[in-house]
Amino acid sequence: MAGLRPVPLNLLTAPDIRRLAAGLELRPTKQLGQNFVIDPNTVRRLVRTAGVGPDDVVVEVGPGLGSLTLGLLEVAKHVVAIEIDARLAGLLPSTVAEQAPELSHKLDVVLQDALLLDTVTPAPTAFVANLPYNVAVPVLLRLLEKLPTLERGLVMVQAEVADRLAAPPGSKTYGIPSVKAAWYADVSKAGAIGRQVFWPAPNVDSGLVAFTRREPPAADREKTFEVIDAAFAQRRKTLRAALAGWAGSAPAAEERLRAAGIDPTARGEVLGVEDFARLAAT
Ligand code: SAM
């Protein structure tokens, strides 16, 4: 029955990446977080861990030379790839046409800064990306905010950022990224990635972060995010002191904290997103 098995796709290897980059005379920039995956096994692992299936429309941010894009096209119904670098966005359709012509019709490439993205068509169900590291958190939060049809996703980020995104209240790494991501989704770490699977090799380790959308708290998001920003701007202070500016004065902050059932002498790092939402609603 071997004939019924789909033929495994030619994913990009290190020589392919070198050849494609040389064709563009591309010098990967740190500013755009350009570290390209050169290892097909890593791509397969990402796609498998993301749980993407034939009904999924996937949005990918930063397709680069197409390593992950090809792996996603193999399993998804459609892929919309958002790339800020015109040379990379321009090359991607021909790379896919070369490596996997039968999958070309499933790909849309959009030349855009993901930080400015408002909509994606067709409406995506999943977000899978090897994110540019310096903008990973704002890109993730932006997509969760702007694309309500996103049900789940998997992103590769700097290991330290993976820790922060998935941190529970009370832990050392818990902070603004953790609590804002928790507004939209259940977030968890989904594995570690070494440096050698990239070209050029970054000088930090990477980690995978999985998320599944959840019902957000019943509160105003912008107001909740304001109080989160205020609480963590001075994270060593008690909430009574840290939120004095936000509430108008320390006594006013204490009153609102008490009204929300929160100890005014606690610190922001012990509050969950539901606590912040309650506080914002006082
Ligand atoms: N997905 C490819 C891979 O795994 O080999 C490349 C990943 S590389 C870490 C990040 C990619 O994001 C680069 O192609 C870079 O040009 C692109 N990028 C950087 N900032 C971006 C932004 N604000 N919006 C969209 N793409 C961006």
mmCIF file of N, CA and C and ligand atoms in Angstrom, residues 17 31-38 60-69 82-85 88 112-115 129-135 139 156 198, ligand 1:
data_model
loop_
_atom_site.group_PDB
_atom_site.id
_atom_site.type_symbol
_atom_site.label_atom_id
_atom_site.label_comp_id
_atom_site.label_asym_id
_atom_site.label_seq_id
_atom_site.Cartn_x
_atom_site.Cartn_y
_atom_site.Cartn_z
ATOM 1 N N ILE A 17 19.226 26.636 1.864
ATOM 2 C CA ILE A 17 19.155 27.968 2.486
ATOM 3 C C ILE A 17 20.320 28.827 2.004
ATOM 4 N N GLN A 31 18.388 43.024 13.299
ATOM 5 C CA GLN A 31 17.275 43.938 13.531
ATOM 6 C C GLN A 31 15.940 43.278 13.162
ATOM 7 N N LEU A 32 15.943 42.471 12.087
ATOM 8 C CA LEU A 32 14.710 41.785 11.683
ATOM 9 C C LEU A 32 14.676 40.349 12.210
ATOM 10 N N GLY A 33 15.594 40.008 13.102
ATOM 11 C CA GLY A 33 15.587 38.678 13.719
ATOM 12 C C GLY A 33 15.718 37.570 12.691
ATOM 13 N N GLN A 34 16.564 37.773 11.690
ATOM 14 C CA GLN A 34 16.630 36.805 10.581
ATOM 15 C C GLN A 34 17.575 35.647 10.889
ATOM 16 N N ASN A 35 17.021 34.609 11.494
ATOM 17 C CA ASN A 35 17.732 33.347 11.720
ATOM 18 C C ASN A 35 16.860 32.263 11.085
ATOM 19 N N PHE A 36 17.379 31.657 10.034
ATOM 20 C CA PHE A 36 16.566 30.744 9.240
ATOM 21 C C PHE A 36 16.787 29.298 9.666
ATOM 22 N N VAL A 37 15.718 28.524 9.714
ATOM 23 C CA VAL A 37 15.830 27.114 10.105
ATOM 24 C C VAL A 37 16.417 26.322 8.937
ATOM 25 N N ILE A 38 17.474 25.562 9.233
ATOM 26 C CA ILE A 38 18.159 24.792 8.169
ATOM 27 C C ILE A 38 17.982 23.291 8.376
ATOM 28 N N GLU A 60 1.328 32.552 9.184
ATOM 29 C CA GLU A 60 2.728 32.467 9.604
ATOM 30 C C GLU A 60 3.318 33.874 9.519
ATOM 31 N N VAL A 61 3.983 34.298 10.578
ATOM 32 C CA VAL A 61 4.664 35.597 10.535
ATOM 33 C C VAL A 61 6.147 35.353 10.293
ATOM 34 N N GLY A 62 6.708 36.040 9.297
ATOM 35 C CA GLY A 62 8.134 35.931 9.020
ATOM 36 C C GLY A 62 8.501 34.612 8.385
ATOM 37 N N PRO A 63 7.990 34.320 7.170
ATOM 38 C CA PRO A 63 8.318 33.045 6.519
ATOM 39 C C PRO A 63 9.785 32.949 6.093
ATOM 40 N N GLY A 64 10.445 34.111 5.983
ATOM 41 C CA GLY A 64 11.864 34.078 5.610
ATOM 42 C C GLY A 64 12.062 33.409 4.266
ATOM 43 N N LEU A 65 12.942 32.410 4.229
ATOM 44 C CA LEU A 65 13.227 31.705 2.972
ATOM 45 C C LEU A 65 12.252 30.551 2.740
ATOM 46 N N GLY A 66 11.379 30.281 3.706
ATOM 47 C CA GLY A 66 10.300 29.321 3.469
ATOM 48 C C GLY A 66 10.430 27.977 4.161
ATOM 49 N N SER A 67 11.399 27.841 5.076
ATOM 50 C CA SER A 67 11.609 26.533 5.726
ATOM 51 C C SER A 67 10.331 26.002 6.365
ATOM 52 N N LEU A 68 9.747 26.824 7.239
ATOM 53 C CA LEU A 68 8.548 26.379 7.962
ATOM 54 C C LEU A 68 7.319 26.416 7.060
ATOM 55 N N THR A 69 7.285 27.388 6.160
ATOM 56 C CA THR A 69 6.141 27.531 5.246
ATOM 57 C C THR A 69 5.901 26.227 4.485
ATOM 58 N N ILE A 82 3.053 36.328 6.326
ATOM 59 C CA ILE A 82 3.219 37.787 6.449
ATOM 60 C C ILE A 82 4.704 38.085 6.620
ATOM 61 N N GLU A 83 5.315 38.751 5.659
ATOM 62 C CA GLU A 83 6.768 38.997 5.715
ATOM 63 C C GLU A 83 7.046 40.488 5.500
ATOM 64 N N ILE A 84 7.935 41.038 6.322
ATOM 65 C CA ILE A 84 8.250 42.477 6.246
ATOM 66 C C ILE A 84 9.337 42.781 5.211
ATOM 67 N N ASP A 85 10.158 41.794 4.895
ATOM 68 C CA ASP A 85 11.311 42.009 4.012
ATOM 69 C C ASP A 85 10.895 41.687 2.567
ATOM 70 N N LEU A 88 12.504 38.778 0.641
ATOM 71 C CA LEU A 88 12.070 37.441 1.074
ATOM 72 C C LEU A 88 10.635 37.162 0.622
ATOM 73 N N GLN A 112 4.131 42.770 4.623
ATOM 74 C CA GLN A 112 3.575 43.638 5.665
ATOM 75 C C GLN A 112 4.345 43.498 6.970
ATOM 76 N N ASP A 113 4.348 44.547 7.752
ATOM 77 C CA ASP A 113 4.849 44.490 9.125
ATOM 78 C C ASP A 113 3.740 43.881 9.984
ATOM 79 N N ALA A 114 4.024 42.744 10.597
ATOM 80 C CA ALA A 114 2.994 42.063 11.396
ATOM 81 C C ALA A 114 2.531 42.913 12.572
ATOM 82 N N LEU A 115 3.357 43.865 12.978
ATOM 83 C CA LEU A 115 2.965 44.730 14.100
ATOM 84 C C LEU A 115 1.860 45.705 13.703
ATOM 85 N N ALA A 129 4.717 30.068 13.861
ATOM 86 C CA ALA A 129 5.808 30.923 13.380
ATOM 87 C C ALA A 129 7.086 30.701 14.161
ATOM 88 N N ASN A 130 8.185 30.935 13.464
ATOM 89 C CA ASN A 130 9.487 31.108 14.096
ATOM 90 C C ASN A 130 9.661 32.616 14.134
ATOM 91 N N LEU A 131 9.333 33.217 15.273
ATOM 92 C CA LEU A 131 9.162 34.667 15.320
ATOM 93 C C LEU A 131 10.490 35.416 15.362
ATOM 94 N N PRO A 132 10.508 36.622 14.745
ATOM 95 C CA PRO A 132 11.666 37.503 14.927
ATOM 96 C C PRO A 132 11.741 37.846 16.421
ATOM 97 N N TYR A 133 12.905 37.579 17.049
ATOM 98 C CA TYR A 133 12.932 37.559 18.512
ATOM 99 C C TYR A 133 12.691 38.903 19.174
ATOM 100 N N ASN A 134 13.134 39.989 18.515
ATOM 101 C CA ASN A 134 12.970 41.274 19.204
ATOM 102 C C ASN A 134 11.535 41.788 19.221
ATOM 103 N N VAL A 135 10.653 41.229 18.407
ATOM 104 C CA VAL A 135 9.260 41.686 18.434
ATOM 105 C C VAL A 135 8.276 40.531 18.703
ATOM 106 N N VAL A 139 4.136 40.908 18.585
ATOM 107 C CA VAL A 139 3.499 40.264 17.423
ATOM 108 C C VAL A 139 2.457 39.250 17.904
ATOM 109 N N MET A 156 7.898 29.798 17.961
ATOM 110 C CA MET A 156 9.267 29.623 18.441
ATOM 111 C C MET A 156 9.785 30.995 18.800
ATOM 112 N N PHE A 198 19.776 26.719 13.139
ATOM 113 C CA PHE A 198 19.561 27.986 12.436
ATOM 114 C C PHE A 198 20.800 28.423 11.653
HETATM 115 N N1 SAM B 1 10.275 31.309 9.262
HETATM 116 C C1 SAM B 1 11.646 31.380 8.794
HETATM 117 C C2 SAM B 1 12.422 30.198 9.310
HETATM 118 O O1 SAM B 1 11.959 29.577 10.261
HETATM 119 O O2 SAM B 1 13.462 29.894 8.748
HETATM 120 C C3 SAM B 1 12.344 32.683 9.202
HETATM 121 C C4 SAM B 1 12.245 33.059 10.659
HETATM 122 S S1 SAM B 1 13.247 34.437 11.112
HETATM 123 C C5 SAM B 1 13.499 34.044 12.831
HETATM 124 C C6 SAM B 1 12.116 35.812 11.276
HETATM 125 C C7 SAM B 1 11.493 36.327 9.982
HETATM 126 O O3 SAM B 1 10.573 37.380 10.318
HETATM 127 C C8 SAM B 1 12.450 36.947 8.975
HETATM 128 O O4 SAM B 1 12.129 36.467 7.699
HETATM 129 C C9 SAM B 1 12.184 38.466 9.058
HETATM 130 O O5 SAM B 1 12.439 39.161 7.846
HETATM 131 C C10 SAM B 1 10.710 38.485 9.417
HETATM 132 N N2 SAM B 1 10.248 39.671 10.172
HETATM 133 C C11 SAM B 1 10.943 40.429 11.048
HETATM 134 N N3 SAM B 1 10.171 41.394 11.577
HETATM 135 C C12 SAM B 1 8.931 41.238 11.027
HETATM 136 C C13 SAM B 1 7.691 41.930 11.163
HETATM 137 N N4 SAM B 1 7.551 42.969 11.997
HETATM 138 N N5 SAM B 1 6.628 41.511 10.423
HETATM 139 C C14 SAM B 1 6.744 40.451 9.569
HETATM 140 N N6 SAM B 1 7.893 39.759 9.407
HETATM 141 C C15 SAM B 1 8.969 40.136 10.118
#
